[in-house]
Amino acid sequence: MEAIRNGFMAVVLAITTTMTVGSGSARAESLGWPEKEELTFGFIKLTDMAPIAIAYEKGYFEDEGLYVTIEAQANWKVLLDGVIDGRLDGAHMLAGQPLAATIGFGTEAHIITPFSMDLNGNGITVSNAVWDAMKPHVPKRADGKPEHPISAAALKPVVEQYRAEGKPFNMGMVFPVSTHNYELRYWLAAGGIHPGYYAPHKGDISGQLQAEALLSVTPPPQMPATLEAGTIYGYCVGEPWNQQAVFKGIGVPVITDYEIWKNNPEKVFGITAEFAEKYPNTTLRLTRALIRAAMWLDENDNANRPEAVQILSQSQYVGADAEVIANSMTGTFEYEKGDRREVPDFNVFFRYFATYPYYSDAVWYLTQMRRWGQIDEDRPDSWYREVAEKVYRPDLYAAAAKSLVDEGLADAADFPEFGTEDGYREPQSEFIDGVTYDGTQPNAYIDSFPIGLKTGDRL
Amino acid sequence: MGKTITLSRATGVSSLPAPVRRVMSIGLKNVVVPLLGIVLFLGAWSLAARNIDTSLGQFPGPATVAQQFVSLYDEHRAEREKAEAFYERQEQRNAERVAQDPSYEPKIRDYTGKETFFDQVRTSLITVMCGFLLAALVAIPFGIAIGLSETLYTAVNPVIQVLKPISPLAWLPLVTMVVSALYVSEDPLVPKSFLNSMITVTLCCLWPMLINTAVGVASISQDLVNVSRVLSLPPLTHVRRIVLPAAVPAIFTGMRLSIGIAWMVLIAAEMLAQNPGLGKFVWDEFQNGSSESLGRILTAAIVIGFIGFLLDRGMLTLQRFVSWDRNSATR
């Protein structure tokens, strides 16, 4: 108790000092004053909201003349509606949310993102009973511990057994257009389990057509409780809710998204297109603050992570126990109780150009929406490119990053070469099923999966 | 009298004079017995707590709750210090900006940090009071009107009977949608969330006051009504001099019922709608799922109970103060 309190006071002190020191403002004129100074940002209690908390606690928002209130939201739907109706000025969003909103799957609104928040950071957890059943099918290493990554092929016999007994195999994910939904589907499909299709043109948005595993929505913080209650047998969620299951002894994380797709893009910071147009200086400045926060989080080989953990464990942010958050934030991940492994890149906030909003990341999410039927008919490759360009705004990011470099607050080497960058990553092949992804060829990519809708398919 | 004293001397149990004995027996009844009850309760609670293991750790006992209360207070203090630093920085920043950009009108913004437990308690109290007062403003005049006119009473009674049992949780979505549709302003005077909670509270605590007022007014003694008739008092004077004083005990009984309901409804509404206040505090802690969460939730629950108790006592005191019939309300 005393230790926690002292730690808390130390954090407070450290923050106050950095804030008073770092309030130079000579740069203000060149950037233009913010048009809107009082902002409210929403977030969901997940460790990947860290850039927002850090930008606040380290005074980066205030350095930009922005007075930001940070509010936890009950679920992703409430958060998105908040941004659309203006109750929130911006929010920590699932990468699929701005895309889906812009193309009109779900609530339609033009949302853009000038800043990608992180890479990786999710995991898939199954209940203890399911783990016991799938364990015999998992290959072992010499030391007797399971060989990673664990394929969903080990889960397939368990799902079949449940189905044979007439029990639906329910799993939780956090939102229909969430990274978690696509990652869980990717993993299941790669192991031969059909996660089901959406058919919005027929009014079916349950995503369970032809499904062997039935996926449904549960808000992240409620995942462990829902698993414990037996409503679902497994889930895919961000941290700390996988590690929470280990601590509570109610489930076993079987795989992280890092192993499903190495360095996959995760959350983004979403604002409305209208906001960016109406308040260009504010948009630029908030992007600058977020970039600085991301830099701080990854600085000196994650040296600041323990402090970040203390901040995130405060009740107004993530609020889980510091040791639970620390488990993943400091580069380790605990699978089965006691099976703690190094995953240094489990949470990446800045390195590998993590915060740059690549068009190819947007296109990947769109291909998955098509694969599972959320986009119900074929679209030409050019359409994918257009949507990505409408939603992802590397131009805003570049302007913010350049101004930071000019002021000596950032190093140009930490950013992509803005002059030549076209926004498409080189083809990536580090997926669990070995399929190569090339963002410039979305339709060819969609056709390369054994499970999933292909060109010409319509339910 | 003399005989009694001798008798008690003879028994030797109490050689004290009668008044002292009476004070002692009252003291025994009003202090020692309740204290014993509390001690027994605490004992049973901590015994039970020790045997309940949840996935968030052991169920909090009295000691944990006391500890959490202290730590909540410490957090409150720390947050106040942060707020002060925030205002200082803001003034400094405003001054710098004015120096560079003289057209700028500096403005002091409210602290943007988190609301502490005590801030949430205050928010809840303000909300419940506003909701309750609004309900009273509507219910009492309307109650008097339907109490005076039997026709009116018969007309509105079915509607009231149906509206009365509606749960706050059913009102809440409706209120939220209506408020966000009607209450549109660039720079709102009060936040929408406050209005949502307040109106939900009003809708739920209106009915006991309304019904009790009506019943109280309708059952005034016929003698009093006759007096008024004999003096041929004008209607307003009749209400003010005869009806109101006679109905005060009933009105206050309704108000006490209402404030109890208001408080319970508010917590539920805040919890469901994530509106600032104690309900949100409880829900946030539940979501956090840290090892301290249960202790904090229980602390909040006890504070909620205490405040409910104080509100009820406050209403009772007020009733005793304004009522002519001191015996009408004792419990």
Coordinates of N, CA and C in Angstrom, one line a residue, chain A residues 305-394:
Chain A
R305 N 8.9 2.4 -20.0 CA 7.7 1.6 -19.9 C 7.3 1.4 -18.4
P306 N 8.2 1.2 -17.5 CA 7.7 1.0 -16.1 C 7.0 2.2 -15.6
E307 N 7.4 3.4 -16.0 CA 6.7 4.6 -15.6 C 5.3 4.6 -16.3
A308 N 5.3 4.3 -17.6 CA 4.1 4.2 -18.3 C 3.1 3.3 -17.6
V309 N 3.6 2.1 -17.1 CA 2.7 1.2 -16.5 C 2.1 1.8 -15.2
Q310 N 2.9 2.5 -14.4 CA 2.4 3.2 -13.2 C 1.2 4.1 -13.6
I311 N 1.5 4.9 -14.7 CA 0.4 5.9 -15.1 C -0.8 5.1 -15.6
L312 N -0.6 4.1 -16.4 CA -1.8 3.4 -16.9 C -2.6 2.7 -15.9
S313 N -1.9 2.3 -14.8 CA -2.7 1.5 -13.7 C -3.5 2.5 -12.9
Q314 N -3.4 3.8 -13.1 CA -4.3 4.7 -12.4 C -5.8 4.4 -12.8
S315 N -6.7 4.6 -11.9 CA -8.1 4.2 -12.1 C -8.7 4.9 -13.3
Q316 N -8.3 6.2 -13.6 CA -9.0 6.8 -14.7 C -8.5 6.4 -16.0
Y317 N -7.4 5.7 -16.1 CA -6.9 5.1 -17.4 C -7.3 3.7 -17.5
V318 N -6.3 2.8 -17.5 CA -6.7 1.4 -17.6 C -7.2 0.8 -16.3
G319 N -6.5 1.2 -15.2 CA -7.0 0.8 -13.9 C -6.7 -0.6 -13.4
A320 N -6.2 -1.4 -14.3 CA -5.9 -2.8 -13.8 C -4.6 -2.7 -12.9
D321 N -4.3 -3.8 -12.2 CA -3.1 -3.8 -11.4 C -1.9 -3.6 -12.2
A322 N -0.9 -2.8 -11.6 CA 0.3 -2.5 -12.4 C 1.0 -3.7 -12.8
E323 N 1.0 -4.8 -12.0 CA 1.8 -6.0 -12.4 C 1.1 -6.7 -13.6
V324 N -0.2 -6.6 -13.7 CA -0.9 -7.2 -14.8 C -0.5 -6.4 -16.1
I325 N -0.5 -5.1 -16.0 CA -0.2 -4.3 -17.2 C 1.2 -4.5 -17.5
A326 N 2.1 -4.5 -16.5 CA 3.5 -4.6 -16.8 C 3.9 -5.9 -17.5
N327 N 3.1 -6.9 -17.3 CA 3.4 -8.2 -17.9 C 3.6 -8.1 -19.4
S328 N 2.7 -7.3 -20.1 CA 2.8 -7.2 -21.5 C 3.6 -6.0 -22.0
M329 N 3.4 -4.9 -21.2 CA 4.0 -3.6 -21.6 C 5.5 -3.6 -21.5
T330 N 6.1 -4.5 -20.7 CA 7.5 -4.5 -20.6 C 8.2 -5.6 -21.3
G331 N 7.5 -6.2 -22.3 CA 8.2 -7.0 -23.3 C 8.1 -8.5 -23.0
T332 N 7.3 -8.9 -22.0 CA 7.1 -10.3 -21.8 C 5.6 -10.6 -21.8
F333 N 5.3 -11.9 -22.0 CA 3.9 -12.3 -22.1 C 3.8 -13.6 -21.4
E334 N 2.8 -13.7 -20.5 CA 2.6 -15.0 -19.8 C 1.5 -15.8 -20.5
Y335 N 1.9 -17.0 -21.0 CA 0.8 -17.8 -21.6 C 0.2 -18.6 -20.5
E336 N 0.4 -19.9 -20.5 CA -0.1 -20.8 -19.4 C 0.6 -20.2 -18.1
K337 N 0.0 -20.3 -17.0 CA 0.5 -19.8 -15.8 C 2.0 -20.3 -15.6
G338 N 2.9 -19.4 -15.5 CA 4.3 -19.8 -15.3 C 5.1 -19.8 -16.6
D339 N 4.4 -19.9 -17.7 CA 5.1 -20.0 -19.0 C 5.2 -18.6 -19.6
R340 N 6.2 -17.9 -19.0 CA 6.4 -16.5 -19.4 C 7.5 -16.4 -20.5
R341 N 7.1 -15.8 -21.6 CA 8.1 -15.8 -22.7 C 8.4 -14.3 -23.1
E342 N 9.6 -14.2 -23.7 CA 9.9 -12.8 -24.2 C 9.2 -12.5 -25.4
V343 N 8.5 -11.4 -25.5 CA 7.9 -10.9 -26.7 C 8.2 -9.4 -26.7
P344 N 9.4 -9.1 -27.0 CA 9.9 -7.7 -26.9 C 9.0 -6.7 -27.7
D345 N 8.5 -7.2 -28.8 CA 7.7 -6.3 -29.6 C 6.2 -6.4 -29.5
F346 N 5.8 -7.0 -28.3 CA 4.4 -7.2 -28.1 C 3.6 -5.9 -28.2
N347 N 4.2 -4.8 -27.6 CA 3.5 -3.5 -27.7 C 4.5 -2.6 -28.4
V348 N 4.3 -2.2 -29.6 CA 5.2 -1.2 -30.3 C 4.4 0.0 -30.5
F349 N 5.0 1.1 -29.9 CA 4.3 2.4 -30.1 C 4.9 3.3 -31.1
F350 N 6.2 3.2 -31.3 CA 6.9 4.1 -32.2 C 7.8 3.5 -33.3
R351 N 8.7 2.6 -32.8 CA 9.7 2.1 -33.7 C 9.0 1.4 -34.9
Y352 N 9.8 1.1 -35.9 CA 9.3 0.5 -37.2 C 8.2 1.4 -37.8
F353 N 8.3 2.7 -37.6 CA 7.4 3.7 -38.2 C 5.9 3.3 -37.8
A354 N 5.8 2.9 -36.5 CA 4.5 2.4 -36.1 C 3.4 3.4 -36.2
T355 N 3.7 4.7 -36.0 CA 2.6 5.6 -35.9 C 2.3 6.2 -37.3
Y356 N 3.0 5.9 -38.3 CA 2.7 6.4 -39.7 C 1.5 5.7 -40.2
P357 N 0.5 6.5 -40.7 CA -0.7 5.8 -41.2 C -0.5 5.3 -42.6
Y358 N -0.1 4.1 -42.8 CA 0.2 3.5 -44.1 C -1.1 3.2 -44.8
Y359 N -1.2 3.5 -46.1 CA -2.4 3.1 -46.9 C -2.6 1.6 -46.9
S360 N -1.4 0.9 -47.0 CA -1.5 -0.5 -47.1 C -2.1 -1.2 -45.9
D361 N -2.0 -0.5 -44.7 CA -2.7 -1.0 -43.5 C -4.2 -0.9 -43.6
A362 N -4.6 0.2 -44.2 CA -6.0 0.4 -44.4 C -6.5 -0.6 -45.4
V363 N -5.8 -0.9 -46.4 CA -6.2 -1.8 -47.4 C -6.4 -3.2 -46.8
W364 N -5.4 -3.6 -45.9 CA -5.5 -4.9 -45.4 C -6.8 -5.1 -44.6
Y365 N -7.2 -4.1 -43.8 CA -8.5 -4.2 -43.1 C -9.7 -4.3 -44.1
L366 N -9.6 -3.6 -45.2 CA -10.7 -3.6 -46.2 C -10.7 -5.0 -46.9
T367 N -9.5 -5.6 -47.1 CA -9.6 -7.0 -47.7 C -10.2 -8.0 -46.7
Q368 N -10.0 -7.8 -45.4 CA -10.6 -8.7 -44.5 C -12.1 -8.5 -44.4
M369 N -12.6 -7.2 -44.6 CA -14.0 -6.9 -44.6 C -14.6 -7.6 -45.8
R370 N -13.9 -7.6 -46.9 CA -14.4 -8.3 -48.1 C -14.4 -9.8 -47.9
R371 N -13.3 -10.3 -47.3 CA -13.1 -11.7 -47.1 C -14.3 -12.3 -46.3
W372 N -14.8 -11.6 -45.3 CA -15.8 -12.1 -44.4 C -17.2 -11.6 -44.7
G373 N -17.3 -10.9 -45.9 CA -18.6 -10.5 -46.3 C -19.2 -9.2 -45.8
Q374 N -18.4 -8.5 -45.0 CA -18.9 -7.2 -44.5 C -19.0 -6.2 -45.7
I375 N -18.1 -6.4 -46.7 CA -18.2 -5.7 -48.0 C -18.8 -6.8 -48.9
D376 N -20.1 -6.6 -49.3 CA -20.8 -7.8 -49.8 C -20.5 -8.1 -51.3
E377 N -19.9 -7.2 -52.0 CA -19.6 -7.5 -53.4 C -18.2 -7.1 -53.8
D378 N -17.8 -7.5 -55.0 CA -16.5 -7.2 -55.5 C -16.3 -5.7 -55.7
R379 N -15.1 -5.3 -55.4 CA -14.7 -3.9 -55.7 C -13.4 -3.9 -56.5
P380 N -13.1 -3.0 -57.4 CA -11.9 -3.0 -58.1 C -10.7 -2.6 -57.1
D381 N -9.5 -2.9 -57.5 CA -8.3 -2.5 -56.7 C -8.3 -1.0 -56.4
S382 N -8.8 -0.3 -57.5 CA -8.7 1.2 -57.3 C -9.6 1.7 -56.2
W383 N -10.7 1.0 -56.0 CA -11.6 1.4 -54.9 C -10.9 1.3 -53.6
Y384 N -10.2 0.2 -53.4 CA -9.5 0.0 -52.1 C -8.5 1.1 -51.8
R385 N -7.8 1.5 -52.9 CA -6.9 2.6 -52.8 C -7.6 3.9 -52.5
E386 N -8.7 4.2 -53.1 CA -9.4 5.4 -52.9 C -9.9 5.5 -51.5
V387 N -10.5 4.4 -51.0 CA -11.0 4.5 -49.6 C -9.9 4.7 -48.6
A388 N -8.7 4.0 -48.8 CA -7.6 4.2 -48.0 C -7.1 5.6 -48.0
E389 N -7.1 6.2 -49.1 CA -6.6 7.6 -49.2 C -7.6 8.6 -48.6
K390 N -8.9 8.2 -48.6 CA -9.9 9.1 -48.0 C -9.8 9.1 -46.4
V391 N -9.4 7.9 -45.9 CA -9.4 7.7 -44.4 C -8.1 8.0 -43.8
Y392 N -7.0 7.3 -44.3 CA -5.7 7.5 -43.8 C -5.1 8.7 -44.3
R393 N -4.5 9.5 -43.4 CA -4.0 10.8 -43.8 C -2.5 11.0 -43.5
P394 N -1.6 10.3 -44.2 CA -0.2 10.5 -43.9 C 0.3 11.9 -44.2

